[in-house]
Amino acid sequence: MFFQIVLRFVSNLSATAVGFLSVIVHRIPVLKKYMENTHQKKVIFSKQENLPCIAPLLTTVEETPHIISAQVRGRVPEWLSGYLLRIGPGKFEFGKNKYNHWFDGMALLHQFKIEKGTVMYRNKFLQSDTYKVNSVHNRIVVSEFGTLALPDPCKNIFERFMSKFELPGKFAGSCYHVIRVPPEKADLEETIHGTQVICSIASAERMKPSYYHSFGMTRNYIIFIEQPVKMNLWKIITSKIRGKAFSDGISWEPQYNTRFHVVDKHTGQLLPEMYYSKPFVSFHQINAFEDQGCVIIDLCCQDDGRNLEVYQLQNLRKAGKGLDQAYNSVARSFPRRFVLPLHVSLNAPDGENLSLLSYSSASAVKQADGKIWCFYESLHPEDLEEEGGVEFPQINYGQFSGKKYRFFYGCGFRHLVGDSLIKVDVVNKTLTVWREDGFYPSEPIFVPVPGTNEEDGGVILSVVITPNQNERNFLLVLDAKNLEELGRAEVPVQMPYGFHGTFVTI
């Protein structure tokens, strides 16, 4: 009875509130426009069933330190000459101790040497301090992102890196340091010699800074995104006492909005404009450039930031319904464009779009409190949802990084790892897709044809692996214009699914 009375009261109150807000919205144009613009699509989750098990792609492999020849099928262009270098986790246990999270595994370096139509391959574990001390003790003695090691006599790489910078005498709160690293080493033994902190950005919350994976840059500006994936410093500091891994202190808190910080790259000064957007999380920037007094930044975005916890190894190695449930709980990632107007006058009108870009529907609206609310433009057609969204974006960085561009490449995710390669035309908003059932391609790397000025004049390189032991893994070479296969170089070596790579010309 009490519940019914309360429910009736809430219902009447809600109806009254809606009527009141309706009057207010129609009386105040600025508020009306703001409320209309804040309407957002709901979080997109894909629905998949009967996903194939990919556990063999997430298991420890043996090193192949000696060069082996790959068997080329089709052709590898004669002009393509250099090294494709890739890195990703390749060892997930020491002795009886096992890692919990995909990010914890020891780094395995892959090298594909491409020359005169031939391909050679080798790999080797990175001889980091952590790898060495774990190997000596034959157990995990250094804590990682998702794995707690006790005792922990050695600092992890994050602690070693932070020890290079002095903290202020009194802890005034957490902040984000943007660091410039010289292009060349002064000493082979010192990997960050000459590093400088060019600016520091105070976090919105003293004890809960945001987790971030990367930041954007244009010719003149750095764009740092403070997103509502929060790191609870108290939980992280006390993780060992509480018997928890560092990852236990990271959480998705969508009650906070996302904020864009823009920094002058040359002076290190933080611009005064306060740019905000609805809550989202982004791991990878596609590109950023300047045009008509604005910074334009393109990102792969998710509207739910709880995916880090899904990438526990026990989830990735599941089969059947358990695997389907893990995949269906991860929000999909889609490419979006945000426009950040620079040097906004205090007298700029409230409630109007400050972006003058005719080619983008993204808007930036100044509110009465001075905040600039940014509303994105989707850079994809609806059929990208059928591909499971896109991640690991790459462009023709050699010619178009920091410039207006048209194409980017990435991996489609109809599984917990990439299962297709996608080319997105951000102008016409069309897709081109390469897929081969049972195979899982890595982040696509664009290599231009020497001397060309065409944005997509070149090839795409991707390492494609399979859990099927009767099939071989291979380096795939695609025409970057249409994603048609030119050739593949097969290697009889087991490879785990990795993260990132680069191409270095010979």
Short mmCIF file of C-alpha atoms in Angstrom, two decimals:
data_model
loop_
_atom_site.label_atom_id
_atom_site.label_comp_id
_atom_site.label_asym_id
_atom_site.label_seq_id
_atom_site.Cartn_x
_atom_site.Cartn_y
_atom_site.Cartn_z
CA MET A 1 0.00 0.00 0.00
CA PHE A 2 2.78 2.41 0.94
CA PHE A 3 4.58 1.56 -2.30
CA GLN A 4 1.44 2.32 -4.35
CA ILE A 5 0.96 5.70 -2.61
CA VAL A 6 4.60 6.63 -3.18
CA LEU A 7 4.42 5.48 -6.80
CA ARG A 8 1.26 7.59 -7.41
CA PHE A 9 2.92 10.60 -5.77
CA VAL A 10 6.07 10.21 -7.88
CA SER A 11 3.96 9.79 -11.02
CA ASN A 12 2.02 13.00 -10.32
CA LEU A 13 5.20 14.83 -9.41
CA SER A 14 6.88 13.64 -12.62
CA ALA A 15 3.95 14.82 -14.75
CA THR A 16 4.05 18.22 -13.03
CA ALA A 17 7.82 18.47 -13.47
CA VAL A 18 7.61 17.58 -17.16
CA GLY A 19 4.95 20.22 -17.71
CA PHE A 20 6.98 22.82 -15.85
CA LEU A 21 10.15 21.98 -17.80
CA SER A 22 8.21 22.12 -21.05
CA VAL A 23 7.13 25.68 -20.28
CA ILE A 24 10.64 26.69 -19.23
CA VAL A 25 12.23 25.13 -22.32
CA HIS A 26 9.89 26.93 -24.69
CA ARG A 27 10.36 30.21 -22.84
CA ILE A 28 14.15 30.05 -22.79
CA PRO A 29 15.62 29.33 -26.27
CA VAL A 30 19.15 28.65 -24.98
CA LEU A 31 17.94 25.97 -22.56
CA LYS A 32 15.72 24.46 -25.25
CA LYS A 33 18.63 24.15 -27.66
CA TYR A 34 20.89 22.72 -24.97
CA MET A 35 18.37 20.07 -23.93
CA GLU A 36 17.71 19.07 -27.52
CA ASN A 37 21.42 18.69 -28.19
CA THR A 38 22.04 16.60 -25.10
CA HIS A 39 19.78 13.84 -26.43
CA GLN A 40 22.13 10.95 -27.18
CA LYS A 41 21.88 7.51 -28.68
CA LYS A 42 21.92 4.71 -26.15
CA VAL A 43 25.07 2.68 -25.62
CA ILE A 44 25.55 0.16 -28.45
CA PHE A 45 26.30 -3.45 -27.56
CA SER A 46 26.55 -6.10 -30.26
CA LYS A 47 24.60 -9.33 -29.95
CA GLN A 48 26.59 -12.39 -30.96
CA GLU A 49 26.00 -16.09 -30.44
CA ASN A 50 28.16 -19.18 -30.92
CA LEU A 51 31.43 -17.26 -31.06
CA PRO A 52 34.43 -19.51 -31.79
CA CYS A 53 36.87 -20.03 -28.93
CA ILE A 54 40.06 -17.96 -29.30
CA ALA A 55 41.95 -19.30 -26.25
CA PRO A 56 44.95 -20.45 -28.37
CA LEU A 57 45.51 -16.80 -29.37
CA LEU A 58 46.00 -15.85 -25.71
CA THR A 59 48.48 -18.45 -24.50
CA THR A 60 52.23 -18.43 -23.93
CA VAL A 61 54.38 -19.12 -27.00
CA GLU A 62 58.02 -20.03 -27.50
CA GLU A 63 60.55 -17.57 -28.89
CA THR A 64 61.68 -17.84 -32.51
CA PRO A 65 64.91 -15.84 -32.28
CA HIS A 66 66.44 -17.26 -35.46
CA ILE A 67 65.29 -15.92 -38.81
CA ILE A 68 62.94 -18.16 -40.79
CA SER A 69 61.71 -17.73 -44.36
CA ALA A 70 58.01 -17.17 -44.96
CA GLN A 71 56.19 -18.84 -47.83
CA VAL A 72 54.78 -16.13 -50.08
CA ARG A 73 51.48 -16.73 -51.86
CA GLY A 74 50.41 -14.15 -54.40
CA ARG A 75 52.94 -11.33 -54.52
CA VAL A 76 54.58 -8.83 -52.23
CA PRO A 77 55.34 -5.59 -54.13
CA GLU A 78 59.01 -5.23 -55.07
CA TRP A 79 59.04 -1.62 -53.88
CA LEU A 80 58.02 -2.65 -50.35
CA SER A 81 61.25 -2.75 -48.38
CA GLY A 82 61.60 -2.54 -44.61
CA TYR A 83 60.68 -4.02 -41.25
CA LEU A 84 57.20 -4.50 -39.85
CA LEU A 85 57.69 -4.42 -36.07
CA ARG A 86 54.92 -5.48 -33.70
CA ILE A 87 54.55 -5.93 -29.97
CA GLY A 88 52.05 -7.62 -27.67
CA PRO A 89 51.83 -9.98 -24.70
CA GLY A 90 53.34 -13.41 -25.33
CA LYS A 91 54.01 -14.96 -21.93
CA PHE A 92 51.25 -15.30 -19.37
CA GLU A 93 52.84 -17.25 -16.53
CA PHE A 94 56.10 -17.87 -14.67
CA GLY A 95 56.32 -21.23 -12.96
CA LYS A 96 52.99 -21.88 -11.24
CA ASN A 97 52.06 -18.17 -11.13
CA LYS A 98 49.65 -16.97 -13.81
CA TYR A 99 48.69 -13.50 -14.94
CA ASN A 100 45.06 -12.43 -14.68
CA HIS A 101 44.71 -9.69 -17.28
CA TRP A 102 45.54 -9.46 -20.98
CA PHE A 103 47.62 -6.32 -20.32
CA ASP A 104 49.85 -8.17 -17.83
CA GLY A 105 51.66 -10.57 -20.19
CA MET A 106 55.35 -10.15 -20.99
CA ALA A 107 56.08 -8.26 -24.21
CA LEU A 108 56.93 -10.30 -27.31
CA LEU A 109 58.58 -8.41 -30.18
CA HIS A 110 57.85 -9.55 -33.76
CA GLN A 111 59.93 -8.64 -36.80
CA PHE A 112 58.95 -9.20 -40.43
CA LYS A 113 61.73 -8.23 -42.81
CA ILE A 114 60.35 -7.48 -46.28
CA GLU A 115 62.74 -7.12 -49.19
CA LYS A 116 62.51 -7.75 -52.95
CA GLY A 117 59.26 -9.66 -52.67
CA THR A 118 60.47 -11.97 -49.88
CA VAL A 119 59.59 -12.05 -46.18
CA MET A 120 61.67 -13.24 -43.21
CA TYR A 121 60.37 -13.58 -39.65
CA ARG A 122 61.65 -13.83 -36.08
CA ASN A 123 60.48 -12.90 -32.58
CA LYS A 124 61.98 -12.41 -29.14
CA PHE A 125 60.80 -11.53 -25.66
CA LEU A 126 61.69 -8.04 -24.51
CA GLN A 127 64.46 -8.40 -21.93
CA SER A 128 62.92 -5.99 -19.45
CA ASP A 129 63.89 -5.89 -15.78
CA THR A 130 60.52 -7.45 -14.95
CA TYR A 131 61.02 -10.31 -17.40
CA LYS A 132 64.52 -10.97 -16.07
CA VAL A 133 63.65 -10.99 -12.36
CA ASN A 134 60.55 -13.12 -12.92
CA SER A 135 62.64 -15.56 -14.95
CA VAL A 136 65.33 -15.78 -12.27
CA HIS A 137 62.76 -16.57 -9.56
CA ASN A 138 60.51 -18.61 -11.90
CA ARG A 139 57.47 -16.84 -10.48
CA ILE A 140 55.71 -13.48 -10.71
CA VAL A 141 57.48 -11.10 -8.32
CA VAL A 142 56.48 -7.78 -9.94
CA SER A 143 52.85 -6.68 -9.75
CA GLU A 144 51.13 -5.78 -13.01
CA PHE A 145 47.91 -4.05 -14.02
CA GLY A 146 45.61 -6.94 -13.13
CA THR A 147 47.90 -9.23 -11.13
CA LEU A 148 49.17 -8.70 -7.59
CA ALA A 149 52.52 -10.23 -6.68
CA LEU A 150 53.59 -10.67 -3.07
CA PRO A 151 56.27 -9.97 -2.12
CA ASP A 152 57.17 -7.32 -4.70
CA PRO A 153 60.88 -6.51 -4.26
CA CYS A 154 61.15 -4.63 -7.57
CA LYS A 155 59.44 -1.55 -8.89
CA ASN A 156 57.28 -1.96 -11.96
CA ILE A 157 57.95 0.05 -15.10
CA PHE A 158 55.42 2.73 -14.12
CA GLU A 159 57.18 3.33 -10.82
CA ARG A 160 60.61 3.44 -12.50
CA PHE A 161 59.35 5.96 -15.03
CA MET A 162 57.76 8.22 -12.41
CA SER A 163 60.94 8.16 -10.33
CA LYS A 164 62.60 10.20 -13.08
CA PHE A 165 60.47 13.20 -12.16
CA GLU A 166 60.49 15.03 -8.85
CA LEU A 167 57.17 15.57 -7.14
CA PRO A 168 56.47 18.90 -5.40
CA GLY A 169 57.31 19.13 -1.71
CA LYS A 170 53.65 18.99 -0.72
CA PHE A 171 51.08 16.83 -2.45
CA ALA A 172 48.60 19.38 -3.79
CA GLY A 173 46.70 16.87 -5.87
CA SER A 174 47.18 14.64 -8.88
CA CYS A 175 47.94 16.07 -12.30
CA TYR A 176 48.70 14.91 -15.83
CA HIS A 177 52.18 15.61 -17.20
CA VAL A 178 52.61 16.03 -20.95
CA ILE A 179 56.18 14.97 -21.67
CA ARG A 180 58.48 15.67 -24.61
CA VAL A 181 61.02 12.95 -25.38
CA PRO A 182 64.03 13.77 -27.62
CA PRO A 183 64.04 11.88 -30.94
CA GLU A 184 67.50 10.44 -30.31
CA LYS A 185 69.15 8.85 -27.29
CA ALA A 186 72.15 10.59 -25.76
CA ASP A 187 73.09 7.35 -24.00
CA LEU A 188 72.15 3.84 -25.07
CA GLU A 189 71.60 2.88 -21.44
CA GLU A 190 69.16 5.74 -20.79
CA THR A 191 65.87 5.53 -22.69
CA ILE A 192 64.38 8.84 -21.48
CA HIS A 193 67.46 11.06 -21.21
CA GLY A 194 66.62 14.72 -21.82
CA THR A 195 62.90 14.24 -21.25
CA GLN A 196 61.01 17.41 -20.33
CA VAL A 197 57.61 18.04 -18.80
CA ILE A 198 56.18 20.72 -21.10
CA CYS A 199 52.91 21.18 -19.21
CA SER A 200 50.95 19.88 -16.24
CA ILE A 201 47.16 19.68 -16.08
CA ALA A 202 45.48 19.43 -12.69
CA SER A 203 42.95 16.61 -12.46
CA ALA A 204 39.34 17.49 -11.72
CA GLU A 205 39.48 15.39 -8.55
CA ARG A 206 42.50 15.42 -6.28
CA MET A 207 42.48 11.70 -5.48
CA LYS A 208 40.70 10.39 -8.58
CA PRO A 209 42.53 11.28 -11.80
CA SER A 210 41.34 9.81 -15.07
CA TYR A 211 42.81 6.77 -16.76
CA TYR A 212 44.10 7.59 -20.23
CA HIS A 213 45.79 5.64 -23.00
CA SER A 214 46.89 8.36 -25.44
CA PHE A 215 46.36 11.99 -26.39
CA GLY A 216 45.96 13.96 -29.62
CA MET A 217 48.25 16.49 -31.29
CA THR A 218 47.98 19.02 -34.08
CA ARG A 219 50.76 21.22 -35.41
CA ASN A 220 50.31 23.71 -32.58
CA TYR A 221 48.22 22.03 -29.89
CA ILE A 222 48.01 19.02 -27.59
CA ILE A 223 44.53 17.69 -26.80
CA PHE A 224 44.25 15.79 -23.54
CA ILE A 225 40.95 14.10 -22.76
CA GLU A 226 39.94 13.73 -19.12
CA GLN A 227 37.39 10.94 -19.20
CA PRO A 228 35.23 9.32 -16.52
CA VAL A 229 37.33 6.18 -16.18
CA LYS A 230 38.70 7.07 -12.76
CA MET A 231 41.78 5.87 -10.88
CA ASN A 232 41.09 5.84 -7.16
CA LEU A 233 44.54 6.66 -5.79
CA TRP A 234 43.63 5.55 -2.29
CA LYS A 235 42.64 2.11 -3.57
CA ILE A 236 45.75 1.88 -5.74
CA ILE A 237 48.09 2.95 -2.93
CA THR A 238 46.54 0.43 -0.54
CA SER A 239 46.12 -2.34 -3.13
CA LYS A 240 48.91 -4.49 -1.74
CA ILE A 241 47.59 -4.19 1.82
CA ARG A 242 44.11 -5.08 0.63
CA GLY A 243 45.38 -7.96 -1.50
CA LYS A 244 44.10 -6.40 -4.73
CA ALA A 245 45.66 -5.59 -8.11
CA PHE A 246 46.06 -2.02 -9.40
CA SER A 247 43.08 -2.55 -11.70
CA ASP A 248 40.81 -2.78 -8.66
CA GLY A 249 41.26 0.97 -8.26
CA ILE A 250 39.97 1.80 -11.75
CA SER A 251 36.25 2.29 -12.34
CA TRP A 252 33.78 3.72 -14.85
CA GLU A 253 31.97 6.68 -13.25
CA PRO A 254 29.56 8.18 -15.81
CA GLN A 255 28.27 10.75 -13.34
CA TYR A 256 31.27 12.77 -14.54
CA ASN A 257 31.35 14.37 -17.98
CA THR A 258 34.27 14.13 -20.36
CA ARG A 259 36.51 17.20 -20.62
CA PHE A 260 38.91 18.25 -23.38
CA HIS A 261 42.04 20.16 -22.31
CA VAL A 262 43.87 22.04 -25.07
CA VAL A 263 47.52 23.01 -24.55
CA ASP A 264 49.73 25.26 -26.69
CA LYS A 265 52.49 22.87 -27.73
CA HIS A 266 55.09 25.64 -28.05
CA THR A 267 54.52 27.48 -24.76
CA GLY A 268 53.06 24.73 -22.59
CA GLN A 269 50.17 27.03 -21.66
CA LEU A 270 46.74 25.51 -21.04
CA LEU A 271 44.04 27.33 -23.00
CA PRO A 272 41.31 28.83 -20.77
CA GLU A 273 38.37 27.37 -22.71
CA MET A 274 36.44 24.65 -20.86
CA TYR A 275 35.29 22.02 -23.38
CA TYR A 276 32.90 19.31 -22.21
CA SER A 277 31.01 16.40 -23.69
CA LYS A 278 28.76 13.65 -22.45
CA PRO A 279 30.59 10.73 -20.75
CA PHE A 280 32.59 8.51 -23.09
CA VAL A 281 35.90 6.66 -23.11
CA SER A 282 38.53 6.67 -25.85
CA PHE A 283 41.74 4.68 -26.11
CA HIS A 284 42.92 5.73 -29.57
CA GLN A 285 42.89 8.97 -31.54
CA ILE A 286 42.50 8.72 -35.31
CA ASN A 287 43.82 12.17 -36.23
CA ALA A 288 43.64 15.82 -35.18
CA PHE A 289 44.12 19.00 -37.19
CA GLU A 290 43.38 22.73 -37.21
CA ASP A 291 40.98 24.57 -39.50
CA GLN A 292 39.21 27.94 -39.43
CA GLY A 293 40.12 28.74 -35.85
CA CYS A 294 39.16 25.30 -34.52
CA VAL A 295 40.88 22.11 -33.41
CA ILE A 296 39.23 19.06 -34.96
CA ILE A 297 39.88 15.74 -33.23
CA ASP A 298 38.66 12.35 -34.43
CA LEU A 299 38.46 9.49 -31.94
CA CYS A 300 37.28 5.93 -31.51
CA CYS A 301 34.72 6.27 -28.71
CA GLN A 302 32.74 4.00 -26.41
CA ASP A 303 29.78 5.13 -24.32
CA ASP A 304 30.50 2.64 -21.55
CA GLY A 305 33.92 2.36 -19.93
CA ARG A 306 33.69 -0.99 -18.19
CA ASN A 307 35.48 -2.94 -20.90
CA LEU A 308 38.83 -3.07 -19.06
CA GLU A 309 37.44 -5.57 -16.57
CA VAL A 310 36.06 -7.75 -19.37
CA TYR A 311 39.56 -8.32 -20.77
CA GLN A 312 40.53 -10.63 -17.95
CA LEU A 313 42.23 -13.67 -19.45
CA GLN A 314 39.63 -16.00 -17.95
CA ASN A 315 36.97 -14.18 -20.01
CA LEU A 316 38.97 -14.15 -23.23
CA ARG A 317 39.62 -17.89 -22.96
CA LYS A 318 36.00 -18.87 -22.41
CA ALA A 319 33.95 -20.94 -24.83
CA GLY A 320 30.25 -21.29 -25.57
CA LYS A 321 27.71 -19.10 -23.78
CA GLY A 322 30.30 -17.74 -21.37
CA LEU A 323 32.28 -16.30 -24.28
CA ASP A 324 29.14 -14.88 -25.89
CA GLN A 325 28.16 -13.19 -22.63
CA ALA A 326 31.61 -11.65 -22.22
CA TYR A 327 31.54 -10.23 -25.75
CA ASN A 328 27.97 -8.95 -25.50
CA SER A 329 28.84 -7.03 -22.31
CA VAL A 330 31.41 -4.83 -24.09
CA ALA A 331 30.26 -1.52 -25.59
CA ARG A 332 31.20 -1.07 -29.24
CA SER A 333 33.68 1.59 -30.35
CA PHE A 334 32.78 4.05 -33.14
CA PRO A 335 34.63 6.91 -34.87
CA ARG A 336 33.48 10.40 -33.90
CA ARG A 337 34.56 13.95 -34.65
CA PHE A 338 34.65 16.76 -32.10
CA VAL A 339 35.26 20.41 -32.97
CA LEU A 340 36.90 22.66 -30.37
CA PRO A 341 36.75 26.40 -31.24
CA LEU A 342 39.85 28.30 -30.14
CA HIS A 343 40.12 31.71 -28.48
CA VAL A 344 36.43 32.04 -27.68
CA SER A 345 35.46 35.57 -26.68
CA LEU A 346 33.77 36.16 -23.34
CA ASN A 347 31.16 38.05 -25.34
CA ALA A 348 30.41 35.09 -27.60
CA PRO A 349 26.64 34.46 -27.64
CA ASP A 350 25.26 31.70 -25.46
CA GLY A 351 23.41 28.82 -27.05
CA GLU A 352 24.85 29.18 -30.55
CA ASN A 353 27.16 26.85 -32.42
CA LEU A 354 30.68 28.33 -32.39
CA SER A 355 31.93 26.03 -35.15
CA LEU A 356 32.00 27.57 -38.61
CA LEU A 357 33.00 24.35 -40.40
CA SER A 358 30.59 23.72 -43.25
CA TYR A 359 31.80 20.14 -43.74
CA SER A 360 31.09 18.90 -40.20
CA SER A 361 27.86 18.57 -38.24
CA ALA A 362 29.82 18.55 -34.97
CA SER A 363 28.89 21.53 -32.82
CA ALA A 364 30.29 23.46 -29.87
CA VAL A 365 27.79 25.51 -27.86
CA LYS A 366 28.78 28.04 -25.21
CA GLN A 367 26.64 28.00 -22.08
CA ALA A 368 25.92 30.81 -19.62
CA ASP A 369 28.48 29.42 -17.16
CA GLY A 370 31.22 29.72 -19.79
CA LYS A 371 31.50 26.00 -20.50
CA ILE A 372 31.55 24.92 -24.14
CA TRP A 373 29.51 21.78 -24.74
CA CYS A 374 30.71 19.70 -27.66
CA PHE A 375 28.44 17.41 -29.66
CA TYR A 376 30.04 14.90 -31.98
CA GLU A 377 29.60 14.00 -35.62
CA SER A 378 29.52 10.27 -36.39
CA LEU A 379 32.12 9.45 -39.04
CA HIS A 380 30.64 6.15 -40.16
CA PRO A 381 27.61 4.61 -41.86
CA GLU A 382 25.18 2.50 -39.85
CA ASP A 383 26.53 -0.76 -41.28
CA LEU A 384 29.66 -0.32 -39.13
CA GLU A 385 27.48 -1.53 -36.26
CA GLU A 386 27.18 -4.86 -38.09
CA GLU A 387 30.99 -5.06 -38.10
CA GLY A 388 31.12 -4.68 -34.31
CA GLY A 389 32.49 -1.14 -34.43
CA VAL A 390 36.14 -0.31 -35.08
CA GLU A 391 39.37 0.04 -33.12
CA PHE A 392 43.15 0.26 -33.66
CA PRO A 393 42.76 3.17 -36.14
CA GLN A 394 45.58 4.08 -38.51
CA ILE A 395 45.95 6.65 -41.31
CA ASN A 396 48.62 7.70 -43.79
CA TYR A 397 50.50 9.39 -40.94
CA GLY A 398 53.56 10.22 -43.03
CA GLN A 399 51.59 12.68 -45.16
CA PHE A 400 48.36 13.41 -43.28
CA SER A 401 49.12 13.42 -39.56
CA GLY A 402 47.88 16.74 -38.19
CA LYS A 403 46.19 17.56 -41.50
CA LYS A 404 42.73 17.32 -42.99
CA TYR A 405 42.33 13.76 -44.29
CA ARG A 406 39.77 11.40 -45.79
CA PHE A 407 40.58 7.76 -44.99
CA PHE A 408 41.43 5.70 -41.95
CA TYR A 409 41.88 1.97 -41.43
CA GLY A 410 41.10 -0.20 -38.42
CA CYS A 411 39.95 -3.56 -37.11
CA GLY A 412 36.31 -4.57 -36.95
CA PHE A 413 35.30 -6.30 -33.73
CA ARG A 414 32.69 -9.00 -34.14
CA HIS A 415 34.73 -10.86 -31.53
CA LEU A 416 36.72 -9.86 -28.43
CA VAL A 417 39.71 -9.40 -30.75
CA GLY A 418 39.70 -7.94 -34.24
CA ASP A 419 38.13 -10.21 -36.87
CA SER A 420 38.19 -7.94 -39.94
CA LEU A 421 40.04 -5.05 -41.54
CA ILE A 422 38.05 -1.93 -42.37
CA LYS A 423 38.68 1.16 -44.47
CA VAL A 424 36.48 4.13 -43.56
CA ASP A 425 35.90 7.10 -45.85
CA VAL A 426 35.09 9.87 -43.35
CA VAL A 427 33.92 12.24 -46.11
CA ASN A 428 31.44 9.97 -47.91
CA LYS A 429 30.98 7.77 -44.82
CA THR A 430 31.42 4.45 -46.58
CA LEU A 431 33.12 1.20 -45.59
CA THR A 432 35.33 -1.35 -47.32
CA VAL A 433 35.86 -4.62 -45.44
CA TRP A 434 38.32 -7.53 -45.63
CA ARG A 435 37.47 -10.68 -43.68
CA GLU A 436 38.39 -14.35 -43.70
CA ASP A 437 36.41 -16.63 -41.39
CA GLY A 438 38.44 -18.19 -38.61
CA PHE A 439 41.27 -15.64 -38.90
CA TYR A 440 41.97 -12.58 -36.75
CA PRO A 441 43.92 -9.63 -38.23
CA SER A 442 46.04 -7.20 -36.24
CA GLU A 443 46.10 -3.41 -36.33
CA PRO A 444 46.50 -2.35 -40.00
CA ILE A 445 49.69 -0.47 -40.89
CA PHE A 446 49.66 1.82 -43.94
CA VAL A 447 52.80 1.96 -46.10
CA PRO A 448 52.76 4.46 -49.00
CA VAL A 449 54.04 3.77 -52.50
CA PRO A 450 57.28 5.77 -52.87
CA GLY A 451 56.70 9.12 -54.54
CA THR A 452 52.89 9.08 -54.47
CA ASN A 453 50.73 11.98 -53.32
CA GLU A 454 47.55 9.91 -53.10
CA GLU A 455 46.26 9.53 -49.56
CA ASP A 456 45.44 5.84 -50.07
CA GLY A 457 48.22 5.10 -52.56
CA GLY A 458 49.98 2.21 -50.85
CA VAL A 459 49.46 -1.07 -49.05
CA ILE A 460 48.04 -2.24 -45.75
CA LEU A 461 50.08 -4.69 -43.68
CA SER A 462 48.43 -6.83 -41.01
CA VAL A 463 49.52 -9.95 -39.15
CA VAL A 464 46.66 -12.45 -39.37
CA ILE A 465 46.49 -15.35 -36.92
CA THR A 466 44.18 -18.29 -36.28
CA PRO A 467 43.42 -20.63 -33.36
CA ASN A 468 43.15 -23.49 -35.87
CA GLN A 469 46.38 -25.49 -35.64
CA ASN A 470 45.81 -26.89 -39.13
CA GLU A 471 46.17 -23.41 -40.63
CA ARG A 472 49.17 -21.10 -40.75
CA ASN A 473 49.49 -17.54 -39.51
CA PHE A 474 50.54 -15.00 -42.12
CA LEU A 475 51.51 -11.45 -42.95
CA LEU A 476 48.77 -10.02 -45.16
CA VAL A 477 49.41 -7.41 -47.87
CA LEU A 478 46.35 -5.52 -49.14
CA ASP A 479 45.89 -2.78 -51.71
CA ALA A 480 45.05 0.25 -49.55
CA LYS A 481 42.58 1.58 -52.13
CA ASN A 482 40.15 -1.34 -52.17
CA LEU A 483 41.47 -3.83 -49.55
CA GLU A 484 41.98 -6.46 -52.23
CA GLU A 485 44.61 -9.02 -51.34
CA LEU A 486 47.94 -8.74 -53.13
CA GLY A 487 49.68 -11.52 -51.26
CA ARG A 488 50.38 -13.23 -47.96
CA ALA A 489 53.53 -14.58 -46.34
CA GLU A 490 52.84 -17.69 -44.24
CA VAL A 491 54.98 -18.61 -41.24
CA PRO A 492 54.83 -21.94 -39.32
CA VAL A 493 54.96 -20.21 -35.93
CA GLN A 494 52.32 -19.85 -33.22
CA MET A 495 51.61 -16.19 -32.45
CA PRO A 496 49.44 -14.58 -29.76
CA TYR A 497 47.13 -11.68 -30.59
CA GLY A 498 49.06 -8.42 -30.14
CA PHE A 499 48.38 -4.71 -29.93
CA HIS A 500 50.45 -2.21 -31.90
CA GLY A 501 53.12 -1.99 -34.58
CA THR A 502 55.04 0.23 -36.97
CA PHE A 503 56.85 -0.01 -40.30
CA VAL A 504 60.47 1.08 -40.67
CA THR A 505 61.90 1.44 -44.16
CA ILE A 506 65.28 -0.03 -45.02
#
